[in-house]
Amino acid sequence: MSKQCNMEINETEYVRRLKEGSHEAYTVLYNFYLPKLHAFIYNLTASKDTAEEIVQETFVKLWINREKIDLDQSFKSYLYTIARNQLLNEFRRQMNHPVFADYIEYANQLQLSENTTETTLDFKEFIAALNKAKQKLSSRQRQIFYFNKELGQTVRDIAIKFNITEQSVRNQLSTAIGILRKEMKKHVL
């Protein structure tokens, strides 16, 4: 009999033991579901890092909430529901990130590009590339970009904050965006 069949036959027992706090049962269930859950999340995110993070958070949540497991319900459905909720939370977190609109614009520009062999960066890679690109900005450009694009402050508010004209803020912001676009193009393969 294959290992998978044994697992399916014993799953009810492992889940019962997990609910009682068994680390051994948790480890067996973890090892059995890890590759399946990872593949499921990876297919939805296309990001290895995000999939790994969500899967780990799912199993942490499973352990924390083990006493709430309903033994009369499907364990697999319970586990995948936790994963789906973690995934939705991650999508919400990313969408609420101040630079997400810039990422969407970046992704849309890539889709419109004539070069069909280009690949897109996932959001975390985009943020890392953007942070690296921001190092090319002057200190003042970085500050203005941060206050405007990441904190959502108006040009007027920034001008008052730095005691400069609104036109100076616009000029610095325009220059900063130009530099960032140029730098971000380097991250497209």
Short mmCIF file of C-alpha atoms in Angstrom, two decimals:
data_model
loop_
_atom_site.label_atom_id
_atom_site.label_comp_id
_atom_site.label_asym_id
_atom_site.label_seq_id
_atom_site.Cartn_x
_atom_site.Cartn_y
_atom_site.Cartn_z
CA MET A 1 0.00 0.00 0.00
CA SER A 2 1.37 3.43 -0.88
CA LYS A 3 2.27 6.06 1.71
CA GLN A 4 -0.49 8.32 0.42
CA CYS A 5 -3.16 5.64 0.95
CA ASN A 6 -1.92 5.05 4.51
CA MET A 7 -2.09 8.78 5.12
CA GLU A 8 -5.64 9.01 3.85
CA ILE A 9 -6.69 6.07 6.02
CA ASN A 10 -4.98 7.56 9.10
CA GLU A 11 -5.80 11.21 8.46
CA THR A 12 -8.75 11.19 10.85
CA GLU A 13 -6.52 9.84 13.60
CA TYR A 14 -3.76 12.38 12.88
CA VAL A 15 -6.27 15.23 12.87
CA ARG A 16 -7.75 14.03 16.18
CA ARG A 17 -4.26 13.87 17.70
CA LEU A 18 -3.40 17.30 16.27
CA LYS A 19 -6.50 18.72 17.92
CA GLU A 20 -5.23 17.30 21.21
CA GLY A 21 -1.86 19.03 20.71
CA SER A 22 0.32 16.29 19.21
CA HIS A 23 3.45 17.72 17.58
CA GLU A 24 4.02 14.39 15.83
CA ALA A 25 0.55 14.47 14.22
CA TYR A 26 1.11 18.09 13.21
CA THR A 27 4.42 17.16 11.56
CA VAL A 28 2.85 14.26 9.65
CA LEU A 29 0.00 16.45 8.38
CA TYR A 30 2.44 19.26 7.58
CA ASN A 31 4.69 16.97 5.53
CA PHE A 32 1.72 15.46 3.71
CA TYR A 33 -0.05 18.72 2.81
CA LEU A 34 2.93 21.06 2.36
CA PRO A 35 3.71 20.26 -1.31
CA LYS A 36 0.03 20.23 -2.32
CA LEU A 37 -0.77 23.47 -0.54
CA HIS A 38 2.36 25.13 -1.90
CA ALA A 39 1.46 24.14 -5.47
CA PHE A 40 -2.10 25.40 -4.96
CA ILE A 41 -0.96 28.82 -3.68
CA TYR A 42 1.86 29.10 -6.21
CA ASN A 43 -0.64 28.57 -9.05
CA LEU A 44 -2.64 31.52 -7.73
CA THR A 45 0.26 33.88 -7.01
CA ALA A 46 3.01 32.87 -9.46
CA SER A 47 5.43 33.85 -6.70
CA LYS A 48 7.54 31.25 -4.93
CA ASP A 49 8.27 33.58 -2.01
CA THR A 50 4.64 34.58 -1.54
CA ALA A 51 3.49 30.97 -1.78
CA GLU A 52 6.04 29.86 0.82
CA GLU A 53 5.07 32.69 3.14
CA ILE A 54 1.35 31.96 2.86
CA VAL A 55 1.83 28.23 3.35
CA GLN A 56 3.93 28.83 6.48
CA GLU A 57 1.35 31.28 7.85
CA THR A 58 -1.36 28.71 7.11
CA PHE A 59 0.37 26.02 9.13
CA VAL A 60 1.10 28.43 11.99
CA LYS A 61 -2.58 29.38 12.05
CA LEU A 62 -3.51 25.69 11.93
CA TRP A 63 -1.41 25.00 15.01
CA ILE A 64 -2.75 28.02 16.90
CA ASN A 65 -6.36 27.07 16.11
CA ARG A 66 -5.96 23.30 16.38
CA GLU A 67 -8.47 23.00 19.22
CA LYS A 68 -11.18 24.51 16.98
CA ILE A 69 -10.88 21.80 14.32
CA ASP A 70 -14.24 20.13 13.69
CA LEU A 71 -13.56 16.40 13.42
CA ASP A 72 -16.84 15.93 11.52
CA GLN A 73 -15.71 18.26 8.71
CA SER A 74 -13.13 17.76 5.96
CA PHE A 75 -9.67 18.57 7.28
CA LYS A 76 -8.43 19.34 3.76
CA SER A 77 -11.23 21.87 3.26
CA TYR A 78 -10.43 23.43 6.64
CA LEU A 79 -6.73 23.72 5.78
CA TYR A 80 -7.38 25.14 2.30
CA THR A 81 -9.85 27.65 3.75
CA ILE A 82 -7.15 28.92 6.09
CA ALA A 83 -4.75 29.18 3.13
CA ARG A 84 -7.32 30.99 1.00
CA ASN A 85 -7.94 33.49 3.79
CA GLN A 86 -4.20 34.05 4.21
CA LEU A 87 -3.93 34.62 0.45
CA LEU A 88 -6.79 37.15 0.51
CA ASN A 89 -5.12 38.95 3.41
CA GLU A 90 -1.86 39.11 1.44
CA PHE A 91 -3.65 40.50 -1.62
CA ARG A 92 -5.38 43.13 0.54
CA ARG A 93 -2.06 44.05 2.15
CA GLN A 94 -0.40 44.42 -1.23
CA MET A 95 -3.28 46.43 -2.68
CA ASN A 96 -3.16 48.82 0.27
CA HIS A 97 0.57 49.35 -0.14
CA PRO A 98 1.06 52.96 -1.28
CA VAL A 99 3.19 51.98 -4.28
CA PHE A 100 0.76 49.34 -5.55
CA ALA A 101 -0.70 51.76 -8.12
CA ASP A 102 2.81 52.29 -9.50
CA TYR A 103 3.24 48.51 -9.70
CA ILE A 104 -0.05 48.15 -11.60
CA GLU A 105 1.06 50.87 -14.03
CA TYR A 106 4.42 49.13 -14.44
CA ALA A 107 2.75 45.76 -15.11
CA ASN A 108 0.33 47.33 -17.60
CA GLN A 109 3.20 48.99 -19.47
CA LEU A 110 4.94 45.63 -19.76
CA GLN A 111 1.80 44.05 -21.21
CA LEU A 112 1.61 46.77 -23.84
CA SER A 113 5.28 46.37 -24.70
CA GLU A 114 6.16 44.96 -28.11
CA ASN A 115 8.67 42.50 -26.61
CA THR A 116 6.61 39.42 -25.72
CA THR A 117 9.55 37.66 -24.05
CA GLU A 118 9.63 40.15 -21.19
CA THR A 119 8.78 38.88 -17.74
CA THR A 120 7.12 40.79 -14.99
CA LEU A 121 8.30 41.13 -11.45
CA ASP A 122 6.02 40.09 -8.63
CA PHE A 123 5.06 42.83 -6.22
CA LYS A 124 7.79 42.07 -3.66
CA GLU A 125 10.45 42.02 -6.39
CA PHE A 126 8.99 45.27 -7.73
CA ILE A 127 9.31 46.91 -4.30
CA ALA A 128 12.90 45.69 -3.94
CA ALA A 129 13.78 46.99 -7.42
CA LEU A 130 12.05 50.30 -6.68
CA ASN A 131 13.96 50.70 -3.41
CA LYS A 132 17.21 50.04 -5.26
CA ALA A 133 16.24 52.52 -7.99
CA LYS A 134 15.41 55.18 -5.37
CA GLN A 135 19.07 55.12 -4.34
CA LYS A 136 19.80 56.89 -7.65
CA LEU A 137 17.73 59.88 -6.52
CA SER A 138 19.13 62.84 -4.67
CA SER A 139 18.20 63.08 -1.02
CA ARG A 140 15.62 65.81 -1.74
CA GLN A 141 14.11 63.88 -4.68
CA ARG A 142 13.80 60.78 -2.49
CA GLN A 143 12.07 62.78 0.24
CA ILE A 144 9.65 64.45 -2.15
CA PHE A 145 8.87 61.15 -3.88
CA TYR A 146 8.28 59.50 -0.50
CA PHE A 147 5.96 62.20 0.81
CA ASN A 148 3.99 62.44 -2.46
CA LYS A 149 3.81 58.89 -3.82
CA GLU A 150 4.12 56.82 -0.66
CA LEU A 151 2.38 59.01 1.92
CA GLY A 152 -0.01 60.70 -0.52
CA GLN A 153 0.77 64.26 0.52
CA THR A 154 -0.08 67.07 -1.87
CA VAL A 155 2.47 69.18 -3.74
CA ARG A 156 1.31 72.18 -1.70
CA ASP A 157 1.84 70.38 1.63
CA ILE A 158 5.31 69.24 0.58
CA ALA A 159 6.23 72.76 -0.55
CA ILE A 160 5.22 74.11 2.86
CA LYS A 161 7.06 71.30 4.68
CA PHE A 162 10.36 72.00 2.85
CA ASN A 163 9.83 75.76 2.51
CA ILE A 164 10.15 75.65 -1.30
CA THR A 165 7.81 76.61 -4.13
CA GLU A 166 5.17 74.24 -5.44
CA GLN A 167 6.88 74.39 -8.85
CA SER A 168 10.15 73.22 -7.25
CA VAL A 169 8.28 70.26 -5.77
CA ARG A 170 6.75 69.44 -9.18
CA ASN A 171 10.15 69.71 -10.88
CA GLN A 172 11.85 67.47 -8.30
CA LEU A 173 9.01 64.96 -8.49
CA SER A 174 9.08 64.91 -12.28
CA THR A 175 12.84 64.38 -12.32
CA ALA A 176 12.57 61.65 -9.69
CA ILE A 177 9.88 59.79 -11.63
CA GLY A 178 11.95 60.01 -14.82
CA ILE A 179 14.99 58.55 -13.07
CA LEU A 180 12.91 55.79 -11.47
CA ARG A 181 11.29 54.80 -14.78
CA LYS A 182 14.71 54.61 -16.42
CA GLU A 183 16.10 52.51 -13.56
CA MET A 184 13.06 50.22 -13.43
CA LYS A 185 13.45 49.37 -17.13
CA LYS A 186 16.73 47.67 -16.18
CA HIS A 187 14.76 45.14 -14.13
CA VAL A 188 12.82 43.86 -17.12
CA LEU A 189 14.46 40.87 -18.75
#
